[in-house]
PDB file of N, CA and C in Angstrom:
ATOM      1  N   ALA A   1      95.952  77.923  74.110  1.00  0.00           N
ATOM      2  CA  ALA A   1      95.755  78.115  75.674  1.00  0.00           C
ATOM      3  C   ALA A   1      95.249  79.862  76.262  1.00  0.00           C
ATOM      4  N   GLY A   2      95.447  80.550  75.620  1.00  0.00           N
ATOM      5  CA  GLY A   2      95.226  82.071  75.451  1.00  0.00           C
ATOM      6  C   GLY A   2      93.789  81.968  75.758  1.00  0.00           C
ATOM      7  N   PHE A   3      93.207  81.365  74.603  1.00  0.00           N
ATOM      8  CA  PHE A   3      91.583  81.536  74.530  1.00  0.00           C
ATOM      9  C   PHE A   3      91.118  80.895  75.399  1.00  0.00           C
ATOM     10  N   PHE A   4      91.620  79.688  76.016  1.00  0.00           N
ATOM     11  CA  PHE A   4      90.446  79.158  77.335  1.00  0.00           C
ATOM     12  C   PHE A   4      91.027  79.745  78.586  1.00  0.00           C
ATOM     13  N   GLY A   5      92.361  80.776  78.516  1.00  0.00           N
ATOM     14  CA  GLY A   5      92.696  81.518  79.449  1.00  0.00           C
ATOM     15  C   GLY A   5      91.513  82.602  79.749  1.00  0.00           C
ATOM     16  N   GLY A   6      91.625  83.077  78.928  1.00  0.00           N
ATOM     17  CA  GLY A   6      90.563  84.519  78.604  1.00  0.00           C
ATOM     18  C   GLY A   6      89.302  83.965  78.762  1.00  0.00           C
ATOM     19  N   ILE A   7      88.590  82.673  78.582  1.00  0.00           N
ATOM     20  CA  ILE A   7      87.146  82.260  78.515  1.00  0.00           C
ATOM     21  C   ILE A   7      87.269  82.284  80.484  1.00  0.00           C
ATOM     22  N   GLY A   8      87.878  81.483  80.816  1.00  0.00           N
ATOM     23  CA  GLY A   8      88.078  81.198  82.460  1.00  0.00           C
ATOM     24  C   GLY A   8      87.686  82.642  83.492  1.00  0.00           C
ATOM     25  N   ARG A   9      88.793  83.792  82.729  1.00  0.00           N
ATOM     26  CA  ARG A   9      88.864  84.937  82.956  1.00  0.00           C
ATOM     27  C   ARG A   9      87.753  85.634  83.111  1.00  0.00           C
ATOM     28  N   GLY A  10      87.001  85.558  82.066  1.00  0.00           N
ATOM     29  CA  GLY A  10      85.755  86.144  81.457  1.00  0.00           C
ATOM     30  C   GLY A  10      84.722  85.120  82.293  1.00  0.00           C
ATOM     31  N   VAL A  11      84.978  84.636  82.891  1.00  0.00           N
ATOM     32  CA  VAL A  11      83.504  83.713  83.403  1.00  0.00           C
ATOM     33  C   VAL A  11      83.233  84.113  85.146  1.00  0.00           C
ATOM     34  N   VAL A  12      84.865  84.289  85.391  1.00  0.00           N
ATOM     35  CA  VAL A  12      84.842  85.228  86.672  1.00  0.00           C
ATOM     36  C   VAL A  12      84.619  86.480  86.688  1.00  0.00           C
ATOM     37  N   GLU A  13      85.255  87.197  85.801  1.00  0.00           N
ATOM     38  CA  GLU A  13      85.133  88.754  85.438  1.00  0.00           C
ATOM     39  C   GLU A  13      84.076  89.381  85.135  1.00  0.00           C
ATOM     40  N   GLY A  14      83.254  88.666  84.440  1.00  0.00           N
ATOM     41  CA  GLY A  14      81.891  88.999  83.764  1.00  0.00           C
ATOM     42  C   GLY A  14      80.841  89.738  84.688  1.00  0.00           C
ATOM     43  N   PRO A  15      80.013  88.923  85.769  1.00  0.00           N
ATOM     44  CA  PRO A  15      79.384  89.167  87.020  1.00  0.00           C
ATOM     45  C   PRO A  15      79.940  90.005  87.642  1.00  0.00           C
ATOM     46  N   PHE A  16      81.082  90.139  88.038  1.00  0.00           N
ATOM     47  CA  PHE A  16      81.896  91.256  89.014  1.00  0.00           C
ATOM     48  C   PHE A  16      81.942  92.482  88.279  1.00  0.00           C
ATOM     49  N   GLU A  17      82.280  92.316  86.609  1.00  0.00           N
ATOM     50  CA  GLU A  17      82.356  94.097  86.342  1.00  0.00           C
ATOM     51  C   GLU A  17      80.630  94.191  86.466  1.00  0.00           C
ATOM     52  N   MET A  18      80.251  93.601  86.351  1.00  0.00           N
ATOM     53  CA  MET A  18      78.611  94.296  86.292  1.00  0.00           C
ATOM     54  C   MET A  18      77.823  94.914  87.133  1.00  0.00           C
ATOM     55  N   VAL A  19      78.539  94.065  88.498  1.00  0.00           N
ATOM     56  CA  VAL A  19      78.126  94.637  89.491  1.00  0.00           C
ATOM     57  C   VAL A  19      78.827  95.746  90.097  1.00  0.00           C
ATOM     58  N   LYS A  20      79.975  96.114  89.445  1.00  0.00           N
ATOM     59  CA  LYS A  20      80.794  96.861  89.955  1.00  0.00           C
ATOM     60  C   LYS A  20      80.344  98.414  89.115  1.00  0.00           C
ATOM     61  N   VAL A  21      80.153  97.882  88.169  1.00  0.00           N
ATOM     62  CA  VAL A  21      79.838  99.509  86.911  1.00  0.00           C
ATOM     63  C   VAL A  21      78.334  99.646  87.494  1.00  0.00           C
ATOM     64  N   ARG A  22      77.337  98.983  87.910  1.00  0.00           N
ATOM     65  CA  ARG A  22      75.950  99.364  88.449  1.00  0.00           C
ATOM     66  C   ARG A  22      76.158  99.961  89.682  1.00  0.00           C
ATOM     67  N   ARG A  23      77.160  99.647  90.421  1.00  0.00           N
ATOM     68  CA  ARG A  23      77.589 100.712  92.167  1.00  0.00           C
ATOM     69  C   ARG A  23      77.984 101.608  91.324  1.00  0.00           C
ATOM     70  N   GLN A  24      78.810 101.697  90.748  1.00  0.00           N
ATOM     71  CA  GLN A  24      79.389 102.772  90.501  1.00  0.00           C
ATOM     72  C   GLN A  24      78.608 103.947  89.474  1.00  0.00           C
ATOM     73  N   VAL A  25      77.122 103.575  88.965  1.00  0.00           N
ATOM     74  CA  VAL A  25      76.394 104.465  88.826  1.00  0.00           C
ATOM     75  C   VAL A  25      75.396 104.866  89.400  1.00  0.00           C
ATOM     76  N   VAL A  26      75.195 104.002  90.311  1.00  0.00           N
ATOM     77  CA  VAL A  26      74.772 103.768  91.277  1.00  0.00           C
ATOM     78  C   VAL A  26      72.663 103.732  91.095  1.00  0.00           C
ATOM     79  N   SER A  27      73.091 102.511  90.700  1.00  0.00           N
ATOM     80  CA  SER A  27      72.071 101.687  90.167  1.00  0.00           C
ATOM     81  C   SER A  27      71.757 100.570  90.669  1.00  0.00           C
ATOM     82  N   GLY A  28      70.663 100.119  90.884  1.00  0.00           N
ATOM     83  CA  GLY A  28      70.833  98.620  91.828  1.00  0.00           C
ATOM     84  C   GLY A  28      70.566  97.540  90.296  1.00  0.00           C
ATOM     85  N   TRP A  29      70.661  96.256  90.971  1.00  0.00           N
ATOM     86  CA  TRP A  29      70.749  95.393  90.379  1.00  0.00           C
ATOM     87  C   TRP A  29      70.141  93.868  90.977  1.00  0.00           C
ATOM     88  N   LYS A  30      70.054  92.948  90.128  1.00  0.00           N
ATOM     89  CA  LYS A  30      69.269  91.720  90.327  1.00  0.00           C
ATOM     90  C   LYS A  30      70.704  90.786  89.903  1.00  0.00           C
ATOM     91  N   PHE A  31      70.283  89.477  90.858  1.00  0.00           N
ATOM     92  CA  PHE A  31      71.369  88.397  90.252  1.00  0.00           C
ATOM     93  C   PHE A  31      70.981  87.921  89.055  1.00  0.00           C
ATOM     94  N   ALA A  32      69.450  88.008  88.474  1.00  0.00           N
ATOM     95  CA  ALA A  32      69.437  87.578  87.429  1.00  0.00           C
ATOM     96  C   ALA A  32      70.216  88.153  86.009  1.00  0.00           C
ATOM     97  N   GLU A  33      70.220  89.756  86.488  1.00  0.00           N
ATOM     98  CA  GLU A  33      71.081  90.553  85.039  1.00  0.00           C
ATOM     99  C   GLU A  33      72.257  90.454  85.856  1.00  0.00           C
ATOM    100  N   VAL A  34      72.774  89.726  86.156  1.00  0.00           N
ATOM    101  CA  VAL A  34      74.382  89.591  86.489  1.00  0.00           C
ATOM    102  C   VAL A  34      75.100  89.159  85.448  1.00  0.00           C
ATOM    103  N   PHE A  35      74.640  88.531  84.650  1.00  0.00           N
ATOM    104  CA  PHE A  35      75.035  88.119  83.078  1.00  0.00           C
ATOM    105  C   PHE A  35      75.246  88.806  81.939  1.00  0.00           C
ATOM    106  N   GLN A  36      74.754  89.820  82.141  1.00  0.00           N
ATOM    107  CA  GLN A  36      74.371  90.589  80.905  1.00  0.00           C
ATOM    108  C   GLN A  36      75.521  91.588  80.716  1.00  0.00           C
ATOM    109  N   GLY A  37      76.046  91.074  79.037  1.00  0.00           N
ATOM    110  CA  GLY A  37      77.018  91.760  78.725  1.00  0.00           C
ATOM    111  C   GLY A  37      78.247  90.291  78.438  1.00  0.00           C
ATOM    112  N   PHE A  38      77.619  89.373  79.334  1.00  0.00           N
ATOM    113  CA  PHE A  38      78.709  88.123  79.498  1.00  0.00           C
ATOM    114  C   PHE A  38      79.493  87.474  78.434  1.00  0.00           C
ATOM    115  N   GLY A  39      78.870  87.610  77.017  1.00  0.00           N
ATOM    116  CA  GLY A  39      79.381  87.076  75.869  1.00  0.00           C
ATOM    117  C   GLY A  39      80.190  88.242  75.259  1.00  0.00           C
ATOM    118  N   THR A  40      80.213  89.191  75.766  1.00  0.00           N
ATOM    119  CA  THR A  40      80.967  90.794  75.138  1.00  0.00           C
ATOM    120  C   THR A  40      82.426  90.451  75.862  1.00  0.00           C
ATOM    121  N   THR A  41      82.103  90.288  77.124  1.00  0.00           N
ATOM    122  CA  THR A  41      83.232  89.930  77.866  1.00  0.00           C
ATOM    123  C   THR A  41      84.092  88.805  77.838  1.00  0.00           C
ATOM    124  N   LEU A  42      83.398  87.806  77.277  1.00  0.00           N
ATOM    125  CA  LEU A  42      84.125  86.606  76.888  1.00  0.00           C
ATOM    126  C   LEU A  42      85.121  86.256  75.867  1.00  0.00           C
ATOM    127  N   PHE A  43      84.287  87.424  74.791  1.00  0.00           N
ATOM    128  CA  PHE A  43      85.164  87.627  73.630  1.00  0.00           C
ATOM    129  C   PHE A  43      86.645  88.291  73.859  1.00  0.00           C
ATOM    130  N   ARG A  44      86.044  89.477  74.606  1.00  0.00           N
ATOM    131  CA  ARG A  44      86.917  90.503  74.428  1.00  0.00           C
ATOM    132  C   ARG A  44      87.904  89.888  75.241  1.00  0.00           C
ATOM    133  N   ASN A  45      88.032  89.095  76.253  1.00  0.00           N
ATOM    134  CA  ASN A  45      88.989  88.477  77.145  1.00  0.00           C
ATOM    135  C   ASN A  45      89.572  87.237  76.638  1.00  0.00           C
ATOM    136  N   SER A  46      89.054  86.677  75.722  1.00  0.00           N
ATOM    137  CA  SER A  46      89.405  85.504  74.787  1.00  0.00           C
ATOM    138  C   SER A  46      90.295  85.864  73.828  1.00  0.00           C
ATOM    139  N   PHE A  47      89.952  86.727  73.091  1.00  0.00           N
ATOM    140  CA  PHE A  47      90.834  87.731  72.414  1.00  0.00           C
ATOM    141  C   PHE A  47      92.089  88.430  72.736  1.00  0.00           C
ATOM    142  N   LEU A  48      91.870  88.847  74.120  1.00  0.00           N
ATOM    143  CA  LEU A  48      92.818  89.526  74.604  1.00  0.00           C
ATOM    144  C   LEU A  48      94.229  88.190  74.814  1.00  0.00           C
ATOM    145  N   PHE A  49      93.534  87.591  75.474  1.00  0.00           N
ATOM    146  CA  PHE A  49      94.837  86.597  75.998  1.00  0.00           C
ATOM    147  C   PHE A  49      95.429  85.826  74.930  1.00  0.00           C
ATOM    148  N   SER A  50      94.051  85.334  74.001  1.00  0.00           N
ATOM    149  CA  SER A  50      95.169  84.549  72.481  1.00  0.00           C
ATOM    150  C   SER A  50      96.093  85.503  71.835  1.00  0.00           C
ATOM    151  N   SER A  51      95.461  87.019  71.730  1.00  0.00           N
ATOM    152  CA  SER A  51      96.579  88.050  71.305  1.00  0.00           C
ATOM    153  C   SER A  51      98.119  87.933  71.974  1.00  0.00           C
ATOM    154  N   PHE A  52      97.780  88.199  73.065  1.00  0.00           N
ATOM    155  CA  PHE A  52      99.144  88.006  74.104  1.00  0.00           C
ATOM    156  C   PHE A  52     100.021  86.803  73.743  1.00  0.00           C
ATOM    157  N   VAL A  53      99.543  85.892  73.754  1.00  0.00           N
ATOM    158  CA  VAL A  53     100.157  84.536  73.163  1.00  0.00           C
ATOM    159  C   VAL A  53     100.795  84.640  72.022  1.00  0.00           C
ATOM    160  N   ILE A  54      99.932  85.259  70.846  1.00  0.00           N
ATOM    161  CA  ILE A  54     100.242  85.083  69.679  1.00  0.00           C
ATOM    162  C   ILE A  54     101.220  86.067  69.924  1.00  0.00           C
ATOM    163  N   TYR A  55     101.603  87.471  70.175  1.00  0.00           N
ATOM    164  CA  TYR A  55     102.587  88.147  70.496  1.00  0.00           C
ATOM    165  C   TYR A  55     103.725  87.708  71.053  1.00  0.00           C
ATOM    166  N   MET A  56     103.807  86.947  71.800  1.00  0.00           N
ATOM    167  CA  MET A  56     104.648  86.273  72.960  1.00  0.00           C
ATOM    168  C   MET A  56     105.406  85.424  72.237  1.00  0.00           C
ATOM    169  N   ASP A  57     105.083  84.603  71.065  1.00  0.00           N
ATOM    170  CA  ASP A  57     105.684  83.801  70.189  1.00  0.00           C
ATOM    171  C   ASP A  57     105.868  84.723  69.012  1.00  0.00           C
ATOM    172  N   ILE A  58     105.547  85.569  68.479  1.00  0.00           N
ATOM    173  CA  ILE A  58     106.277  86.309  67.345  1.00  0.00           C
ATOM    174  C   ILE A  58     107.508  86.965  68.092  1.00  0.00           C
ATOM    175  N   LEU A  59     107.615  87.623  69.214  1.00  0.00           N
ATOM    176  CA  LEU A  59     108.484  88.392  69.554  1.00  0.00           C
ATOM    177  C   LEU A  59     109.704  87.381  69.949  1.00  0.00           C
ATOM    178  N   LYS A  60     109.343  86.716  70.611  1.00  0.00           N
ATOM    179  CA  LYS A  60     110.406  85.209  70.680  1.00  0.00           C
ATOM    180  C   LYS A  60     111.225  85.188  69.829  1.00  0.00           C
ATOM    181  N   GLN A  61     110.324  84.623  68.755  1.00  0.00           N
ATOM    182  CA  GLN A  61     110.888  84.296  67.102  1.00  0.00           C
ATOM    183  C   GLN A  61     111.871  85.132  66.681  1.00  0.00           C
ATOM    184  N   GLN A  62     111.151  86.392  66.727  1.00  0.00           N
ATOM    185  CA  GLN A  62     111.989  87.554  66.352  1.00  0.00           C
ATOM    186  C   GLN A  62     113.676  87.900  66.964  1.00  0.00           C
ATOM    187  N   LEU A  63     113.412  87.635  68.446  1.00  0.00           N
ATOM    188  CA  LEU A  63     114.528  87.972  69.280  1.00  0.00           C
ATOM    189  C   LEU A  63     115.621  86.643  69.051  1.00  0.00           C
ATOM    190  N   VAL A  64     115.109  85.418  68.365  1.00  0.00           N
ATOM    191  CA  VAL A  64     116.078  84.441  68.317  1.00  0.00           C
ATOM    192  C   VAL A  64     116.457  84.789  67.082  1.00  0.00           C
ATOM    193  N   GLN A  65     115.987  85.013  66.084  1.00  0.00           N
ATOM    194  CA  GLN A  65     116.246  85.566  64.344  1.00  0.00           C
ATOM    195  C   GLN A  65     117.344  86.514  64.800  1.00  0.00           C
ATOM    196  N   ARG A  66     116.908  87.854  65.502  1.00  0.00           N
ATOM    197  CA  ARG A  66     118.169  88.587  65.564  1.00  0.00           C
ATOM    198  C   ARG A  66     118.879  88.511  66.952  1.00  0.00           C
ATOM    199  N   ASP A  67     119.424  87.104  67.523  1.00  0.00           N
ATOM    200  CA  ASP A  67     120.233  86.678  68.176  1.00  0.00           C
ATOM    201  C   ASP A  67     120.015  87.665  69.233  1.00  0.00           C
ATOM    202  N   MET A  68     118.803  88.376  69.986  1.00  0.00           N
ATOM    203  CA  MET A  68     118.772  88.964  71.082  1.00  0.00           C
ATOM    204  C   MET A  68     117.994  88.429  72.268  1.00  0.00           C
ATOM    205  N   GLU A  69     118.226  89.293  73.149  1.00  0.00           N
ATOM    206  CA  GLU A  69     117.481  88.814  74.571  1.00  0.00           C
ATOM    207  C   GLU A  69     116.869  90.072  75.383  1.00  0.00           C
ATOM    208  N   LEU A  70     115.921  89.498  75.804  1.00  0.00           N
ATOM    209  CA  LEU A  70     115.130  90.741  76.503  1.00  0.00           C
ATOM    210  C   LEU A  70     114.837  90.355  77.844  1.00  0.00           C
ATOM    211  N   PRO A  71     114.672  90.851  79.055  1.00  0.00           N
ATOM    212  CA  PRO A  71     113.891  90.435  80.539  1.00  0.00           C
ATOM    213  C   PRO A  71     113.036  89.862  80.083  1.00  0.00           C
ATOM    214  N   PRO A  72     112.194  89.046  80.671  1.00  0.00           N
ATOM    215  CA  PRO A  72     110.846  88.423  80.790  1.00  0.00           C
ATOM    216  C   PRO A  72     110.000  89.734  80.985  1.00  0.00           C
ATOM    217  N   PHE A  73     110.196  90.050  82.147  1.00  0.00           N
ATOM    218  CA  PHE A  73     109.250  91.298  82.419  1.00  0.00           C
ATOM    219  C   PHE A  73     109.234  92.302  81.169  1.00  0.00           C
ATOM    220  N   LEU A  74     110.070  92.672  80.730  1.00  0.00           N
ATOM    221  CA  LEU A  74     109.958  93.467  79.557  1.00  0.00           C
ATOM    222  C   LEU A  74     108.868  92.692  78.355  1.00  0.00           C
ATOM    223  N   LYS A  75     109.728  91.493  77.686  1.00  0.00           N
ATOM    224  CA  LYS A  75     108.946  91.012  76.924  1.00  0.00           C
ATOM    225  C   LYS A  75     107.401  90.735  77.101  1.00  0.00           C
ATOM    226  N   ALA A  76     107.138  90.599  78.573  1.00  0.00           N
ATOM    227  CA  ALA A  76     105.762  90.449  78.914  1.00  0.00           C
ATOM    228  C   ALA A  76     104.852  91.622  78.741  1.00  0.00           C
ATOM    229  N   GLY A  77     105.375  92.908  79.374  1.00  0.00           N
ATOM    230  CA  GLY A  77     105.149  93.917  79.182  1.00  0.00           C
ATOM    231  C   GLY A  77     104.859  94.781  77.796  1.00  0.00           C
ATOM    232  N   ILE A  78     105.791  94.390  77.011  1.00  0.00           N
ATOM    233  CA  ILE A  78     105.475  94.959  75.200  1.00  0.00           C
ATOM    234  C   ILE A  78     104.032  93.813  75.026  1.00  0.00           C
ATOM    235  N   CYS A  79     103.979  92.612  75.400  1.00  0.00           N
ATOM    236  CA  CYS A  79     103.222  91.729  74.351  1.00  0.00           C
ATOM    237  C   CYS A  79     101.932  92.314  74.846  1.00  0.00           C
ATOM    238  N   ALA A  80     102.138  92.403  76.231  1.00  0.00           N
ATOM    239  CA  ALA A  80     100.485  92.774  76.911  1.00  0.00           C
ATOM    240  C   ALA A  80      99.776  93.848  76.410  1.00  0.00           C
ATOM    241  N   ASN A  81     100.761  95.405  76.527  1.00  0.00           N
ATOM    242  CA  ASN A  81     100.751  96.385  75.455  1.00  0.00           C
ATOM    243  C   ASN A  81      99.560  96.376  74.104  1.00  0.00           C
ATOM    244  N   LEU A  82     100.748  95.421  73.435  1.00  0.00           N
ATOM    245  CA  LEU A  82     100.284  95.126  71.788  1.00  0.00           C
ATOM    246  C   LEU A  82      98.692  94.262  71.959  1.00  0.00           C
ATOM    247  N   ALA A  83      98.860  93.309  72.651  1.00  0.00           N
ATOM    248  CA  ALA A  83      97.354  92.546  72.779  1.00  0.00           C
ATOM    249  C   ALA A  83      96.523  93.848  73.418  1.00  0.00           C
ATOM    250  N   TRP A  84      96.468  94.774  74.695  1.00  0.00           N
ATOM    251  CA  TRP A  84      95.662  95.665  74.558  1.00  0.00           C
ATOM    252  C   TRP A  84      95.306  96.353  73.250  1.00  0.00           C
ATOM    253  N   PHE A  85      96.167  96.894  73.060  1.00  0.00           N
ATOM    254  CA  PHE A  85      96.126  97.479  71.964  1.00  0.00           C
ATOM    255  C   PHE A  85      95.023  96.975  70.411  1.00  0.00           C
ATOM    256  N   SER A  86      95.116  95.593  70.426  1.00  0.00           N
ATOM    257  CA  SER A  86      94.561  94.726  70.018  1.00  0.00           C
ATOM    258  C   SER A  86      92.809  94.958  70.317  1.00  0.00           C
ATOM    259  N   VAL A  87      92.404  94.455  71.083  1.00  0.00           N
ATOM    260  CA  VAL A  87      91.662  94.783  71.861  1.00  0.00           C
ATOM    261  C   VAL A  87      90.443  95.943  72.142  1.00  0.00           C
ATOM    262  N   TRP A  88      91.715  97.177  72.512  1.00  0.00           N
ATOM    263  CA  TRP A  88      91.175  97.896  72.888  1.00  0.00           C
ATOM    264  C   TRP A  88      89.767  99.013  72.208  1.00  0.00           C
ATOM    265  N   PRO A  89      89.418  98.814  70.807  1.00  0.00           N
ATOM    266  CA  PRO A  89      88.234  99.077  70.101  1.00  0.00           C
ATOM    267  C   PRO A  89      86.937  98.290  70.866  1.00  0.00           C
ATOM    268  N   LEU A  90      87.616  97.001  71.029  1.00  0.00           N
ATOM    269  CA  LEU A  90      86.152  96.240  71.446  1.00  0.00           C
ATOM    270  C   LEU A  90      85.507  96.705  73.045  1.00  0.00           C
ATOM    271  N   GLY A  91      86.725  97.155  73.963  1.00  0.00           N
ATOM    272  CA  GLY A  91      86.075  97.896  75.040  1.00  0.00           C
ATOM    273  C   GLY A  91      85.260  99.271  75.260  1.00  0.00           C
TER     274      GLY A  91
END
């Protein structure tokens, strides 16, 4: 689920990121260039989302074993940060 969620986000995010960066550095762009770096964005996002789902599952199992409970917002925040640290070198 996380892998395909990352691909879906990458399909939408990739072109917008390219245009955003080109505008930030005041560089022109053409529609044909919109998908430059697309593969990297897809890889990063699919790895990020997959990592998030895996960390959520691991945390859930650890909490059950220890008979603990955390609020959903805190669990998601912990796992999102762990996932981000996992893909940070790819950024």
